[in-house]
Amino acid sequence: MLLPAPAVPGLPLADVDTPALLLDLDAFERNLGTMTDALRPFNVRWRPHAKWHKCAEIARRQIAAGAVGVCVQKTSEAEALVAGGVQDVLIANEVVGRGKLARLAQLGKSARIGVCVDDAGVVADLDAAARADGSRLDGYVELNVGANRCGVEPGAPALRLARIVSGSANLRFAGLQAYHGAAQHLRTIGERREAIAQAVEKAGDTRRLIEDEGLACDIVTGAGTGTFIYEGTSGVYDELQAGSYIFMDVDYGKNEWTESGIPRFEHSLFVWTTVMSRPTAERGVVDAGLKASSVDSGMPRVADVKGAEYVQASDEHGVLKLTGARLTIGDKLKLIPGHCDPTVNLYDYYVCVRGGKVEAIWPITARGAVW
Amino acid sequence: MLLPAPAVPGLPLADVDTPALLLDLDAFERNLGTMTDALRPFNVRWRPHAKWHKCAEIARRQIAAGAVGVCVQKTSEAEALVAGGVQDVLIANEVVGRGKLARLAQLGKSARIGVCVDDAGVVADLDAAARADGSRLDGYVELNVGANRCGVEPGAPALRLARIVSGSANLRFAGLQAYHGAAQHLRTIGERREAIAQAVEKAGDTRRLIEDEGLACDIVTGAGTGTFIYEGTSGVYDELQAGSYIFMDVDYGKNEWTESGIPRFEHSLFVWTTVMSRPTAERGVVDAGLKASSVDSGMPRVADVKGAEYVQASDEHGVLKLTGARLTIGDKLKLIPGHCDPTVNLYDYYVCVRGGKVEAIWPITARGAVW
């Protein structure tokens, strides 16, 4: 079922029904400008992750602001964004299976497509798929720089795989994917700086090893909102993937951000919700539960209202503990999602708001695109 | 974006790309039969919750098996299922706001629509909406029988509200909603039995109080998969809402189920996933993360494979700890979702499988219908 848009431009925010996903355009645009300004002195490329916003309109605005293209995680996300006009997409993730590889090769005929690899067998399949379709794909060797998820180990294993990519007729060895996902939410600046120092060392040593073998290693790519300042000033990373900064969320808000030189981003994404029950003096219930705001990284936070804490989520209910907030049935509130990424994936549209009114409705182009 | 169906009937399961949501039709049909058999001696109505499956095709099959209709939680779910041919829907939840109440009243002209109330002001708004549209709605007073979420307290507060509903020209006081959500996942049988004994007492006393005032209180409705045997044999509940039994999930699987008389249900819902990386001997990574299988109630479980535990979910990755399972890149696995309800809401289609082949594709009619 294609859901209808939840509002029309011009509608006062107060009249937007709930739950709805709100994008505060002023805050969003300030975040975009802050990142553009922050990156200017670094002399690095910027390829923001779009798995987070899944939206062709936002991708186009990021590219207009200077991004070279976007990252995604899934083949279907790449298809959706290329269809939405994005011409340069890196799938910052491994892709396996003949069906998906054939789709990638097909996509490579209408856009520049990069993909990560961590296995020689998959490289052979990828090369065969590109050959069958007469296209050419960029292959990035993914390094395990500390997240212990996918990726080959730095050094000799990465060199071996780089040689295989480089020797594949329909692939171009484009460089190294060196994203340290586990570092993004280390709470203190010291922990994040230290984790990235180790990633930088692993990526830098591996690049030298590869270049010493006579292979060009054009791009070392990685970084997220929690750490991009360290990759950006490392002299090793050529491309930054930070994406979450455009929205922020409660989880990122818990990071320590006080070091000089780290730009501050604002919350721009909210779940709009209605108080649907007031059973006791201390308890309110809102109509946004875990199908409206993902709780994998903790509860959402009530914005702009003091004395109201979102303490419990069930499928379609959120329980507020009230300690002073005066809320009555029908009142509408903004929630800051615990984790923006899976929250966005629950909705079909951003309701874009400015000055208390709906200014635009942006489709979430790649909502549900998991394969 | 309306996503394309992930498979076509006749395709071997092995060729279905991942992640996909699989419904094992044999297990699903056995669960449906087991519930029908279990309810037969109870002499109660059966109104399974559809917030769980969100699927008109499944609702129609439940009704063909004897259900009087279905429950949902949201106005948009009711709209989707009525459009899919369901003629009797109880919104087992409060609905507030003029826009939604007008939609409910409109829906009441083409189907029998019930809704829960726990506030006199909302009852007045609901009555006005029904009057404006010339329809008539069933109002159920929701009792707090122990979940401490929405609902009025048993006894005098419920009687007061029942009188108000009963005195509303365009509403019919249909009875009491007395669902004890918090009891469903109490792990031991003793805890669940005791929690429902208290709910039964509260609902029974309140019904007597209302009937002593001369008001008909036709239906006491409630119960879930974890407890329906107790509501069903209580002599107080007239209608059971258990719905999860058709799929089961890891969370329900953790309940103790050994008491004689409690039917056993099977896991019929799975997330189909591919091993996408094998970085170390002990670590495998699959392509189903928390956007493919909700983790709010814990991690998914690997089905049918020994020595492989799903230990960590990120947005698009699931990390398996391998202790003996032989898995190679490209292997496909079934995961049992931690919590079926929000997992289903991530997909647009059930891939219905029997005998190793796709038999049908069923749209998830009310996917994303949160408002």
XYZ file of C-alpha atoms in Angstrom, chain A residues 1-4 6 17-20 51-52 54 73-74 76-77 80 92-97 99-100 103 118-119 122 144 147-151 153 274-280 283 285 287-292 294-296 312 314-317 319 329-330 339 341-342 345-348 363-371, chain B residues 1-4 6 17-20 51-52 54 73-74 76-77 80 92-97 99-100 103 118-119 122 144 147-151 153 274-280 283 285 287-292 294-296 312 314-317 319 329-330 339 341-342 345-348 363-371:
156
model
C 0.000 0.000 0.000
C 1.360 3.428 -0.926
C 0.366 5.624 1.966
C -1.099 9.044 1.276
C 0.098 13.130 5.770
C -2.189 14.746 12.257
C 0.007 12.355 14.238
C 2.254 10.441 14.317
C 4.174 12.197 11.556
C 21.128 5.222 4.566
C 20.164 7.673 7.241
C 16.929 7.633 2.318
C 24.174 0.324 2.408
C 21.924 -1.643 0.098
C 17.875 -1.266 -3.507
C 18.808 2.039 -1.846
C 16.114 4.262 -5.560
C 29.621 1.256 1.628
C 28.910 -2.375 2.330
C 29.413 -5.856 0.905
C 26.919 -7.098 -1.687
C 26.582 -10.832 -2.365
C 24.435 -13.073 -4.538
C 20.786 -11.387 -8.420
C 22.056 -8.363 -6.535
C 21.419 -5.365 -10.478
C 36.046 -8.367 1.684
C 36.159 -11.730 -0.122
C 32.649 -12.197 -4.302
C 38.390 -3.782 9.670
C 34.406 -2.233 14.423
C 34.905 -6.016 14.105
C 32.014 -6.476 11.743
C 32.795 -6.943 8.039
C 36.095 -6.222 6.315
C 42.308 -7.160 8.388
C -0.599 13.564 20.292
C -1.448 13.041 23.945
C -4.165 10.393 23.670
C -4.788 9.520 27.319
C -4.243 11.161 30.725
C -5.129 8.363 33.143
C -3.380 9.776 36.239
C 0.964 9.578 33.528
C 0.146 8.432 26.950
C 0.178 7.964 20.137
C 3.793 7.331 19.035
C 5.138 3.981 20.179
C 7.951 1.877 18.800
C 6.329 1.668 15.349
C 6.625 5.462 15.187
C 12.616 3.269 16.950
C 13.805 2.397 20.456
C 16.854 0.243 19.616
C 8.153 3.361 28.047
C 4.964 -0.312 23.348
C 3.931 -0.907 19.754
C 1.559 2.024 19.451
C 1.849 3.829 22.789
C 4.103 6.447 28.240
C -5.663 15.068 25.766
C -5.230 16.343 22.228
C 17.891 6.694 16.756
C 18.070 6.015 11.080
C 15.536 3.221 11.742
C 12.637 3.936 7.747
C 9.196 3.701 9.390
C 7.766 6.606 7.391
C 6.965 7.325 3.754
C 9.043 11.288 -0.113
C 11.403 8.920 1.711
C 12.580 7.484 -1.562
C 14.276 4.359 -0.216
C 11.983 3.585 2.731
C 11.963 -0.166 3.298
C 14.684 -0.759 0.707
C 16.564 -3.436 2.627
C 17.648 -5.797 -0.123
C 7.827 4.492 -3.140
C 5.787 1.333 -3.570
C 8.356 -1.436 -3.427
C 8.176 -4.254 -5.950
C 10.384 -9.595 -3.732
C 16.626 -12.682 -2.453
C 17.210 -11.327 1.039
C 16.215 -9.876 3.398
C 12.628 -11.021 2.892
C -2.031 -4.898 14.427
C 0.285 -7.859 14.419
C -1.630 -5.902 9.184
C -4.829 -0.097 17.062
C -5.010 2.772 14.597
C -5.455 4.071 9.355
C -5.196 0.324 10.029
C -6.827 -0.302 5.239
C -8.840 -1.558 20.653
C -7.339 1.792 21.538
C -8.248 5.411 22.166
C -8.598 7.716 19.162
C -8.370 11.482 19.617
C -8.454 14.561 17.388
C -9.553 14.628 11.919
C -9.303 11.034 13.065
C -12.460 9.461 9.530
C -11.253 6.580 28.534
C -12.238 10.254 28.618
C -13.345 12.441 23.723
C -7.061 -0.415 33.395
C -1.166 -2.679 32.420
C -1.153 0.916 33.744
C -1.206 2.447 30.305
C -4.510 3.870 29.039
C -7.949 3.196 30.468
C -9.928 2.577 36.770
C 22.145 -14.160 3.528
C 25.606 -14.602 5.004
C 27.415 -11.608 3.489
C 30.781 -11.760 5.244
C 32.873 -14.369 7.051
C 35.729 -12.307 8.495
C 36.903 -14.794 11.150
C 32.203 -14.457 13.140
C 27.688 -11.349 9.238
C 22.390 -8.925 5.682
C 19.447 -8.547 8.097
C 20.021 -5.917 10.768
C 17.571 -3.928 12.814
C 15.856 -2.482 9.728
C 14.997 -6.074 8.763
C 13.096 -5.402 15.079
C 15.272 -5.774 18.187
C 13.102 -3.942 20.731
C 24.503 -8.062 17.605
C 23.263 -2.745 13.595
C 21.145 -0.985 10.997
C 21.893 -3.325 8.106
C 24.078 -6.043 9.634
C 26.622 -10.433 13.629
C 29.275 -16.420 2.102
C 26.054 -16.667 0.129
C 9.282 -9.350 18.116
C 4.806 -7.104 15.350
C 7.270 -4.270 14.533
C 5.766 -3.346 9.883
C 9.158 -3.094 8.139
C 8.019 -5.042 5.073
C 5.542 -4.562 2.256
C 0.664 -7.480 0.611
C 1.028 -6.125 4.147
C -2.035 -3.981 3.707
C -1.531 -1.681 6.678
C 2.279 -1.456 6.725
C 3.288 1.917 8.109
C -0.294 2.823 9.003
C 0.478 4.533 12.306
C -1.957 7.410 12.352
